[in-house]
Amino acid sequence: METENSAPTGSRWRLIGPGLVAAATGVGAGDLVATLIAGTRFGYALLWAAIIGCIVKIALAEGVGRYHLVSRRTIFQGWQSLGRWTAWYFGAYIIVWGFIYGATAMSATALPLAAMMPFLPLWGWAILAGLTGFVFVWFNHYPAFEAVMKLLVAVMFVVMVGLAILVMPHLGEVASGLAPSVPAGSLFYTLGLIGGVGGTITIAAYGYWTHAKGWRGPAWLGVMRLDNSVAYAVTGVFVIAMLIVGAELLYGAQVALASGGKGLVDLSDILADRFGRPIAMAFLIGFAASAFSSLLGVWQGVSLMFADFVAHVGGREEPDPERSLPYRAYLLWLTFPPMLLLFLGKPFFLVILYGAFGAFFMPFLAVTLLLLLNRGDMPVEGRNGWLSNLVLGAAALLFVALCGQELIGMFG
């Protein structure tokens, strides 16, 4: 472990980790289906939007990491300095979101497992997935968690990129998608690709993972930026692979995929018909790795955020947050109460509530980062330049628009 102001030693590439954890956590089953459906409906026309989306996430995660390293405070401490309303907002958000997301993550992980091994019902696999994540996070510190997340990233990346190569994309058509265009009826899909894939509360957890990795002080800014850029470059390739699969297998074929994780199970049936069952099974394994990485990332990272929230609202420091009572209490909250929803079939109002709460966090993050990284008390090396302000400002407007879209969907 490095001391606070010591410069990193050795190859920077060996230090990469927290960014991959954050990126893998942010890309869940719903994001994969959204990308796949965009490719199914519009071919490669929205490829440019997926790439811009990764750039937006790089800027957000870099801002979070930069704030932690330069200010030597957590992002929640920064929010606290903006006023007491931020603690009320974040506290309410993290409690309700965690309850709803817990059931969603367990169900998404269970879908491919039930498709591969139907000897257990969907709810049985969901409970087993939640318990596995709970036990692993409860008994392990960050290094073991990062190692497992890297393994899951490798599995999902190899499977999805291999599948894209298998369907043999037409490279000229792929390149045509780099020119910005918004086909008729694609506006919301365009906004969703830019703002949705890889963008959740776990972007805010990135700073906590850099801290757990042992990165302290401005000397680590270069490592953090490399880590973050590589992670979202991997995410970009992953997302492009899913767009290719949708465009090559399904575009123009009038195949309608179900929303949510069920759409990925539908795709496995299509792959089985075209390439055989082994390819379909490999895809389901990649799907399971993607869903379980999101579950593990939230169980570990958002629990760290909750522990920090409780500690600083109470006016104290937590020497070992991964063994603290608030950390473990939130881990319990994510795992056991949401299991009730698995037997209720996720009622419609909870689905609406989950969508609304998901839409409300990203504008909060983008706007507060703009405020925190432009303040006079931020050391010069940590302040935003014009490019960071431009990207974060555009991201804030985008996420406000997506939030408005979600509210229109709720009440329209």
Short mmCIF file of C-alpha atoms in Angstrom, two decimals:
data_model
loop_
_atom_site.label_atom_id
_atom_site.label_comp_id
_atom_site.label_asym_id
_atom_site.label_seq_id
_atom_site.Cartn_x
_atom_site.Cartn_y
_atom_site.Cartn_z
CA MET A 1 0.00 0.00 0.00
CA GLU A 2 1.37 3.41 -0.99
CA THR A 3 1.44 6.35 1.40
CA GLU A 4 -0.69 9.40 0.72
CA ASN A 5 1.74 11.51 -1.27
CA SER A 6 4.08 8.87 -2.69
CA ALA A 7 4.22 8.51 -6.45
CA PRO A 8 3.19 5.17 -7.97
CA THR A 9 6.06 2.81 -8.72
CA GLY A 10 6.39 0.16 -11.42
CA SER A 11 4.25 -0.25 -14.51
CA ARG A 12 1.05 1.78 -14.39
CA TRP A 13 -0.71 -0.88 -16.45
CA ARG A 14 -0.37 -3.36 -13.58
CA LEU A 15 -2.24 -0.98 -11.31
CA ILE A 16 -5.40 -0.86 -13.42
CA GLY A 17 -8.47 -2.15 -11.58
CA PRO A 18 -11.00 0.25 -10.02
CA GLY A 19 -12.10 1.57 -13.40
CA LEU A 20 -12.81 -1.93 -14.69
CA VAL A 21 -14.80 -2.59 -11.52
CA ALA A 22 -16.87 0.58 -12.00
CA ALA A 23 -17.45 0.02 -15.71
CA ALA A 24 -18.44 -3.64 -15.29
CA THR A 25 -20.80 -2.77 -12.46
CA GLY A 26 -22.50 -0.11 -14.53
CA VAL A 27 -23.21 -2.35 -17.54
CA GLY A 28 -26.14 -4.54 -16.53
CA ALA A 29 -28.64 -6.71 -18.37
CA GLY A 30 -30.94 -3.77 -19.09
CA ASP A 31 -28.09 -1.84 -20.72
CA LEU A 32 -27.17 -4.83 -22.88
CA VAL A 33 -30.75 -5.20 -24.08
CA ALA A 34 -31.06 -1.46 -24.80
CA THR A 35 -27.89 -1.60 -26.92
CA LEU A 36 -29.00 -4.77 -28.65
CA ILE A 37 -32.43 -3.32 -29.50
CA ALA A 38 -30.81 -0.14 -30.83
CA GLY A 39 -28.78 -2.29 -33.22
CA THR A 40 -31.85 -4.34 -34.09
CA ARG A 41 -33.96 -1.30 -34.99
CA PHE A 42 -31.44 1.10 -36.48
CA GLY A 43 -28.49 -1.03 -37.58
CA TYR A 44 -25.20 0.82 -37.12
CA ALA A 45 -26.74 4.31 -37.31
CA LEU A 46 -26.37 4.93 -33.55
CA LEU A 47 -22.81 3.61 -33.17
CA TRP A 48 -21.54 7.17 -32.72
CA ALA A 49 -23.93 7.64 -29.78
CA ALA A 50 -22.50 4.61 -27.97
CA ILE A 51 -18.97 6.01 -28.38
CA ILE A 52 -19.98 9.46 -27.10
CA GLY A 53 -21.69 7.74 -24.17
CA CYS A 54 -18.38 6.17 -23.16
CA ILE A 55 -16.66 9.56 -23.38
CA VAL A 56 -19.33 11.04 -21.09
CA LYS A 57 -18.77 8.25 -18.54
CA ILE A 58 -15.00 8.76 -18.70
CA ALA A 59 -15.53 12.43 -17.84
CA LEU A 60 -17.90 11.66 -14.94
CA ALA A 61 -15.75 8.94 -13.41
CA GLU A 62 -12.58 11.02 -13.91
CA GLY A 63 -14.27 13.91 -12.09
CA VAL A 64 -15.20 11.64 -9.17
CA GLY A 65 -11.70 10.13 -8.99
CA ARG A 66 -10.03 13.53 -9.29
CA TYR A 67 -12.16 14.93 -6.46
CA HIS A 68 -11.21 12.05 -4.13
CA LEU A 69 -7.49 12.24 -4.93
CA VAL A 70 -6.96 16.01 -4.94
CA SER A 71 -9.37 17.15 -2.22
CA ARG A 72 -8.57 14.09 -0.05
CA ARG A 73 -12.27 13.95 0.76
CA THR A 74 -14.93 11.51 -0.37
CA ILE A 75 -17.61 12.50 -2.84
CA PHE A 76 -20.19 12.41 -0.04
CA GLN A 77 -18.14 14.86 2.00
CA GLY A 78 -18.14 17.08 -1.06
CA TRP A 79 -21.92 16.79 -1.35
CA GLN A 80 -22.26 17.65 2.33
CA SER A 81 -20.32 20.87 1.76
CA LEU A 82 -22.99 21.97 -0.74
CA GLY A 83 -25.71 21.93 1.90
CA ARG A 84 -27.74 19.63 4.12
CA TRP A 85 -30.21 18.94 1.29
CA THR A 86 -27.65 16.67 -0.38
CA ALA A 87 -27.59 14.31 2.62
CA TRP A 88 -31.40 14.11 2.63
CA TYR A 89 -31.47 13.56 -1.12
CA PHE A 90 -28.75 10.93 -1.16
CA GLY A 91 -29.97 9.18 1.99
CA ALA A 92 -33.50 8.74 0.66
CA TYR A 93 -32.20 7.74 -2.75
CA ILE A 94 -29.76 5.06 -1.60
CA ILE A 95 -32.31 3.39 0.70
CA VAL A 96 -35.16 3.14 -1.83
CA TRP A 97 -32.89 2.43 -4.81
CA GLY A 98 -31.08 -0.35 -2.94
CA PHE A 99 -34.32 -2.13 -2.05
CA ILE A 100 -35.58 -2.10 -5.63
CA TYR A 101 -32.21 -2.76 -7.28
CA GLY A 102 -31.53 -5.75 -5.03
CA ALA A 103 -34.45 -7.66 -6.56
CA THR A 104 -33.61 -6.47 -10.07
CA ALA A 105 -29.96 -7.59 -9.85
CA MET A 106 -30.84 -11.00 -8.44
CA SER A 107 -33.50 -11.57 -11.12
CA ALA A 108 -31.18 -10.48 -13.95
CA THR A 109 -28.46 -12.87 -12.77
CA ALA A 110 -30.99 -15.68 -12.42
CA LEU A 111 -32.31 -15.40 -16.00
CA PRO A 112 -29.30 -16.94 -17.81
CA LEU A 113 -28.73 -19.45 -15.01
CA ALA A 114 -32.33 -20.67 -15.22
CA ALA A 115 -32.07 -20.88 -19.02
CA MET A 116 -28.90 -22.99 -18.77
CA MET A 117 -29.92 -25.08 -15.74
CA PRO A 118 -33.72 -25.22 -15.42
CA PHE A 119 -33.69 -27.65 -12.50
CA LEU A 120 -34.26 -24.63 -10.22
CA PRO A 121 -37.03 -22.05 -10.70
CA LEU A 122 -36.11 -18.46 -11.54
CA TRP A 123 -36.70 -17.28 -7.96
CA GLY A 124 -34.45 -20.09 -6.68
CA TRP A 125 -31.53 -18.98 -8.86
CA ALA A 126 -32.20 -15.35 -7.91
CA ILE A 127 -31.97 -16.11 -4.19
CA LEU A 128 -28.84 -18.21 -4.75
CA ALA A 129 -27.22 -15.35 -6.71
CA GLY A 130 -28.04 -12.85 -3.96
CA LEU A 131 -26.71 -15.12 -1.22
CA THR A 132 -23.50 -15.85 -3.17
CA GLY A 133 -22.84 -12.13 -3.61
CA PHE A 134 -23.67 -11.49 0.04
CA VAL A 135 -21.33 -14.17 1.42
CA PHE A 136 -18.47 -13.20 -0.89
CA VAL A 137 -18.64 -9.47 -0.12
CA TRP A 138 -19.19 -10.05 3.62
CA PHE A 139 -16.01 -12.13 4.02
CA ASN A 140 -13.63 -10.46 1.54
CA HIS A 141 -11.80 -7.16 1.29
CA TYR A 142 -11.32 -5.10 -1.86
CA PRO A 143 -8.31 -7.00 -3.40
CA ALA A 144 -10.25 -10.29 -3.64
CA PHE A 145 -13.31 -8.44 -4.92
CA GLU A 146 -11.29 -6.71 -7.67
CA ALA A 147 -9.70 -10.00 -8.76
CA VAL A 148 -13.10 -11.67 -9.18
CA MET A 149 -14.48 -8.64 -11.02
CA LYS A 150 -11.56 -8.71 -13.47
CA LEU A 151 -12.27 -12.38 -14.16
CA LEU A 152 -15.96 -11.63 -14.85
CA VAL A 153 -14.98 -8.73 -17.13
CA ALA A 154 -12.66 -11.05 -19.08
CA VAL A 155 -15.43 -13.62 -19.53
CA MET A 156 -18.08 -11.15 -20.67
CA PHE A 157 -15.63 -9.31 -22.96
CA VAL A 158 -14.31 -12.44 -24.69
CA VAL A 159 -17.80 -13.88 -25.17
CA MET A 160 -19.47 -10.73 -26.51
CA VAL A 161 -16.58 -9.63 -28.75
CA GLY A 162 -16.17 -13.20 -29.99
CA LEU A 163 -19.85 -13.28 -30.84
CA ALA A 164 -19.53 -10.03 -32.79
CA ILE A 165 -16.63 -11.52 -34.77
CA LEU A 166 -18.64 -14.69 -35.36
CA VAL A 167 -21.51 -12.86 -37.03
CA MET A 168 -18.99 -11.29 -39.44
CA PRO A 169 -19.94 -7.61 -39.56
CA HIS A 170 -19.65 -5.60 -42.75
CA LEU A 171 -16.87 -3.20 -41.80
CA GLY A 172 -18.01 -0.53 -44.24
CA GLU A 173 -21.43 -0.43 -42.63
CA VAL A 174 -19.87 -0.33 -39.17
CA ALA A 175 -17.74 2.66 -40.18
CA SER A 176 -20.83 4.45 -41.52
CA GLY A 177 -22.22 4.47 -38.00
CA LEU A 178 -19.42 6.80 -36.87
CA ALA A 179 -21.08 9.71 -38.70
CA PRO A 180 -23.63 11.31 -36.33
CA SER A 181 -27.21 10.82 -37.47
CA VAL A 182 -30.57 10.49 -35.74
CA PRO A 183 -32.91 8.29 -37.80
CA ALA A 184 -36.65 8.81 -37.51
CA GLY A 185 -37.93 7.46 -34.21
CA SER A 186 -34.46 7.04 -32.72
CA LEU A 187 -34.16 10.13 -30.51
CA PHE A 188 -34.85 8.41 -27.19
CA TYR A 189 -32.63 5.45 -28.14
CA THR A 190 -29.86 7.93 -29.00
CA LEU A 191 -30.18 9.69 -25.65
CA GLY A 192 -30.34 6.34 -23.88
CA LEU A 193 -27.14 5.08 -25.50
CA ILE A 194 -25.28 8.26 -24.63
CA GLY A 195 -26.59 8.50 -21.09
CA GLY A 196 -27.52 5.00 -20.06
CA VAL A 197 -24.93 2.32 -20.73
CA GLY A 198 -22.46 2.08 -17.87
CA GLY A 199 -24.00 5.04 -16.06
CA THR A 200 -25.37 4.38 -12.58
CA ILE A 201 -24.76 5.28 -8.96
CA THR A 202 -21.63 3.14 -9.22
CA ILE A 203 -19.85 5.91 -11.14
CA ALA A 204 -19.91 7.78 -7.81
CA ALA A 205 -18.48 4.66 -6.13
CA TYR A 206 -15.35 4.89 -8.31
CA GLY A 207 -13.59 7.19 -5.86
CA TYR A 208 -14.20 4.74 -3.01
CA TRP A 209 -12.62 1.95 -5.04
CA THR A 210 -9.55 4.07 -5.82
CA HIS A 211 -9.25 4.71 -2.08
CA ALA A 212 -9.60 0.99 -1.30
CA LYS A 213 -6.89 0.33 -3.90
CA GLY A 214 -4.54 2.56 -1.92
CA TRP A 215 -4.36 5.55 -4.24
CA ARG A 216 -3.84 8.75 -2.26
CA GLY A 217 -3.16 12.30 -3.34
CA PRO A 218 -2.57 14.13 -6.66
CA ALA A 219 0.46 11.95 -7.48
CA TRP A 220 -2.00 9.25 -8.48
CA LEU A 221 -3.95 11.37 -10.99
CA GLY A 222 -2.10 9.91 -13.98
CA VAL A 223 -2.74 6.34 -12.87
CA MET A 224 -6.40 7.11 -12.19
CA ARG A 225 -6.88 8.65 -15.64
CA LEU A 226 -5.22 5.70 -17.36
CA ASP A 227 -7.30 3.26 -15.31
CA ASN A 228 -10.54 5.08 -16.07
CA SER A 229 -9.83 5.53 -19.79
CA VAL A 230 -8.88 1.88 -20.31
CA ALA A 231 -11.98 0.72 -18.43
CA TYR A 232 -14.41 2.71 -20.55
CA ALA A 233 -12.54 1.86 -23.74
CA VAL A 234 -13.20 -1.79 -22.87
CA THR A 235 -16.82 -0.86 -22.21
CA GLY A 236 -17.01 0.89 -25.56
CA VAL A 237 -15.74 -2.18 -27.42
CA PHE A 238 -18.21 -4.30 -25.45
CA VAL A 239 -21.14 -2.02 -26.33
CA ILE A 240 -20.11 -1.87 -30.00
CA ALA A 241 -20.00 -5.68 -30.03
CA MET A 242 -23.61 -5.82 -28.80
CA LEU A 243 -24.67 -3.28 -31.42
CA ILE A 244 -23.02 -5.43 -34.09
CA VAL A 245 -24.84 -8.52 -32.86
CA GLY A 246 -28.17 -6.70 -32.98
CA ALA A 247 -27.46 -5.21 -36.40
CA GLU A 248 -26.10 -8.37 -38.03
CA LEU A 249 -28.45 -10.96 -36.53
CA LEU A 250 -31.67 -9.07 -36.11
CA TYR A 251 -31.71 -5.81 -38.11
CA GLY A 252 -34.40 -6.03 -40.77
CA ALA A 253 -35.43 -9.51 -39.63
CA GLN A 254 -38.53 -8.22 -37.82
CA VAL A 255 -37.42 -9.92 -34.62
CA ALA A 256 -38.79 -8.21 -31.52
CA LEU A 257 -36.86 -8.84 -28.33
CA ALA A 258 -38.49 -8.58 -24.93
CA SER A 259 -37.45 -5.71 -22.70
CA GLY A 260 -35.31 -6.32 -19.63
CA GLY A 261 -33.05 -9.32 -19.25
CA LYS A 262 -35.62 -11.62 -20.89
CA GLY A 263 -34.54 -10.18 -24.25
CA LEU A 264 -31.08 -11.70 -23.81
CA VAL A 265 -32.59 -15.13 -23.21
CA ASP A 266 -34.58 -14.62 -26.44
CA LEU A 267 -31.30 -13.90 -28.24
CA SER A 268 -29.78 -17.14 -26.94
CA ASP A 269 -32.58 -19.07 -28.67
CA ILE A 270 -31.85 -17.24 -31.93
CA LEU A 271 -28.14 -18.03 -31.57
CA ALA A 272 -28.92 -21.70 -30.93
CA ASP A 273 -30.96 -21.90 -34.13
CA ARG A 274 -28.23 -20.25 -36.22
CA PHE A 275 -24.95 -21.43 -34.70
CA GLY A 276 -25.85 -24.34 -32.44
CA ARG A 277 -26.38 -24.82 -28.73
CA PRO A 278 -22.71 -24.46 -27.64
CA ILE A 279 -22.60 -20.86 -28.95
CA ALA A 280 -25.89 -20.09 -27.23
CA MET A 281 -24.54 -21.52 -23.97
CA ALA A 282 -21.38 -19.42 -24.29
CA PHE A 283 -23.54 -16.35 -24.75
CA LEU A 284 -25.58 -17.19 -21.65
CA ILE A 285 -22.33 -17.57 -19.67
CA GLY A 286 -21.27 -14.08 -20.84
CA PHE A 287 -24.70 -12.74 -19.93
CA ALA A 288 -24.45 -14.32 -16.46
CA ALA A 289 -20.95 -12.84 -15.96
CA SER A 290 -22.22 -9.38 -16.90
CA ALA A 291 -25.24 -9.57 -14.60
CA PHE A 292 -23.31 -11.03 -11.66
CA SER A 293 -20.54 -8.42 -11.99
CA SER A 294 -23.20 -5.73 -11.62
CA LEU A 295 -24.61 -7.47 -8.56
CA LEU A 296 -21.20 -7.86 -6.90
CA GLY A 297 -20.21 -4.28 -7.72
CA VAL A 298 -23.32 -2.82 -6.14
CA TRP A 299 -23.15 -5.12 -3.11
CA GLN A 300 -19.58 -3.95 -2.45
CA GLY A 301 -19.35 -0.41 -3.82
CA VAL A 302 -22.72 1.05 -2.85
CA SER A 303 -22.31 -0.48 0.62
CA LEU A 304 -19.05 1.50 0.88
CA MET A 305 -20.95 4.66 -0.10
CA PHE A 306 -23.61 3.98 2.53
CA ALA A 307 -20.95 3.40 5.21
CA ASP A 308 -19.38 6.75 4.32
CA PHE A 309 -22.79 8.43 4.37
CA VAL A 310 -23.58 7.14 7.86
CA ALA A 311 -20.09 7.94 9.20
CA HIS A 312 -20.03 11.55 8.02
CA VAL A 313 -23.64 12.31 8.90
CA GLY A 314 -22.63 11.13 12.37
CA GLY A 315 -19.50 13.29 12.30
CA ARG A 316 -16.88 10.55 12.52
CA GLU A 317 -14.34 8.64 10.42
CA GLU A 318 -14.58 4.88 9.73
CA PRO A 319 -11.10 3.24 9.93
CA ASP A 320 -12.18 0.03 8.14
CA PRO A 321 -15.42 0.70 6.24
CA GLU A 322 -15.53 -2.83 4.78
CA ARG A 323 -15.93 -4.22 8.29
CA SER A 324 -18.15 -1.45 9.66
CA LEU A 325 -21.69 -1.93 10.92
CA PRO A 326 -23.28 0.42 8.33
CA TYR A 327 -21.48 -1.39 5.49
CA ARG A 328 -22.80 -4.74 6.61
CA ALA A 329 -26.26 -3.36 7.40
CA TYR A 330 -26.60 -2.06 3.84
CA LEU A 331 -25.30 -5.36 2.49
CA LEU A 332 -28.10 -7.08 4.41
CA TRP A 333 -30.58 -4.50 3.09
CA LEU A 334 -29.55 -5.18 -0.53
CA THR A 335 -29.87 -8.94 -0.13
CA PHE A 336 -32.72 -10.04 2.09
CA PRO A 337 -35.68 -7.60 2.04
CA PRO A 338 -35.68 -7.47 -1.81
CA MET A 339 -36.16 -11.24 -1.89
CA LEU A 340 -39.81 -10.57 -1.04
CA LEU A 341 -40.19 -8.93 -4.45
CA LEU A 342 -39.00 -12.11 -6.16
CA PHE A 343 -42.22 -13.80 -5.07
CA LEU A 344 -44.41 -10.85 -6.02
CA GLY A 345 -43.27 -10.73 -9.65
CA LYS A 346 -41.98 -7.15 -9.30
CA PRO A 347 -45.24 -5.18 -9.26
CA PHE A 348 -45.68 -2.45 -11.86
CA PHE A 349 -45.36 0.44 -9.42
CA LEU A 350 -41.96 -0.84 -8.27
CA VAL A 351 -40.72 -1.02 -11.86
CA ILE A 352 -41.85 2.60 -12.35
CA LEU A 353 -40.22 3.64 -9.09
CA TYR A 354 -36.93 1.97 -10.04
CA GLY A 355 -36.88 3.77 -13.38
CA ALA A 356 -37.65 7.10 -11.77
CA PHE A 357 -35.00 6.75 -9.06
CA GLY A 358 -32.42 5.65 -11.63
CA ALA A 359 -33.13 8.76 -13.71
CA PHE A 360 -32.83 11.11 -10.73
CA PHE A 361 -29.27 10.22 -9.70
CA MET A 362 -27.20 11.00 -12.80
CA PRO A 363 -28.32 14.68 -13.07
CA PHE A 364 -27.49 15.03 -9.36
CA LEU A 365 -23.99 13.60 -9.93
CA ALA A 366 -23.22 15.71 -13.01
CA VAL A 367 -24.44 18.99 -11.52
CA THR A 368 -22.72 18.49 -8.15
CA LEU A 369 -19.44 17.57 -9.86
CA LEU A 370 -19.62 20.83 -11.83
CA LEU A 371 -20.06 22.73 -8.57
CA LEU A 372 -17.39 20.88 -6.60
CA LEU A 373 -14.69 20.92 -9.28
CA ASN A 374 -15.00 24.64 -9.96
CA ARG A 375 -14.94 25.90 -6.38
CA GLY A 376 -12.24 28.18 -5.09
CA ASP A 377 -11.29 25.79 -2.27
CA MET A 378 -10.42 23.03 -4.75
CA PRO A 379 -6.62 22.90 -5.27
CA VAL A 380 -5.59 24.14 -8.70
CA GLU A 381 -4.51 20.72 -9.98
CA GLY A 382 -7.99 19.37 -9.27
CA ARG A 383 -10.09 22.12 -10.84
CA ASN A 384 -11.96 21.69 -14.09
CA GLY A 385 -10.54 23.02 -17.32
CA TRP A 386 -12.74 24.27 -20.14
CA LEU A 387 -13.01 20.79 -21.72
CA SER A 388 -14.11 19.13 -18.47
CA ASN A 389 -16.69 21.87 -17.93
CA LEU A 390 -17.96 21.47 -21.47
CA VAL A 391 -18.37 17.69 -21.21
CA LEU A 392 -19.84 17.74 -17.68
CA GLY A 393 -22.20 20.58 -18.61
CA ALA A 394 -23.41 18.67 -21.67
CA ALA A 395 -23.77 15.54 -19.53
CA ALA A 396 -25.86 17.44 -16.98
CA LEU A 397 -28.21 18.68 -19.72
CA LEU A 398 -28.43 15.18 -21.19
CA PHE A 399 -29.30 13.56 -17.88
CA VAL A 400 -31.90 16.22 -17.10
CA ALA A 401 -33.47 15.45 -20.50
CA LEU A 402 -33.43 11.70 -19.76
CA CYS A 403 -34.97 12.36 -16.35
CA GLY A 404 -37.73 14.39 -18.03
CA GLN A 405 -38.27 11.56 -20.50
CA GLU A 406 -38.66 9.13 -17.60
CA LEU A 407 -41.17 11.37 -15.85
CA ILE A 408 -43.16 11.77 -19.07
CA GLY A 409 -43.21 7.99 -19.35
CA MET A 410 -44.47 7.73 -15.78
CA PHE A 411 -47.28 10.26 -16.01
CA GLY A 412 -47.97 10.33 -19.75
#
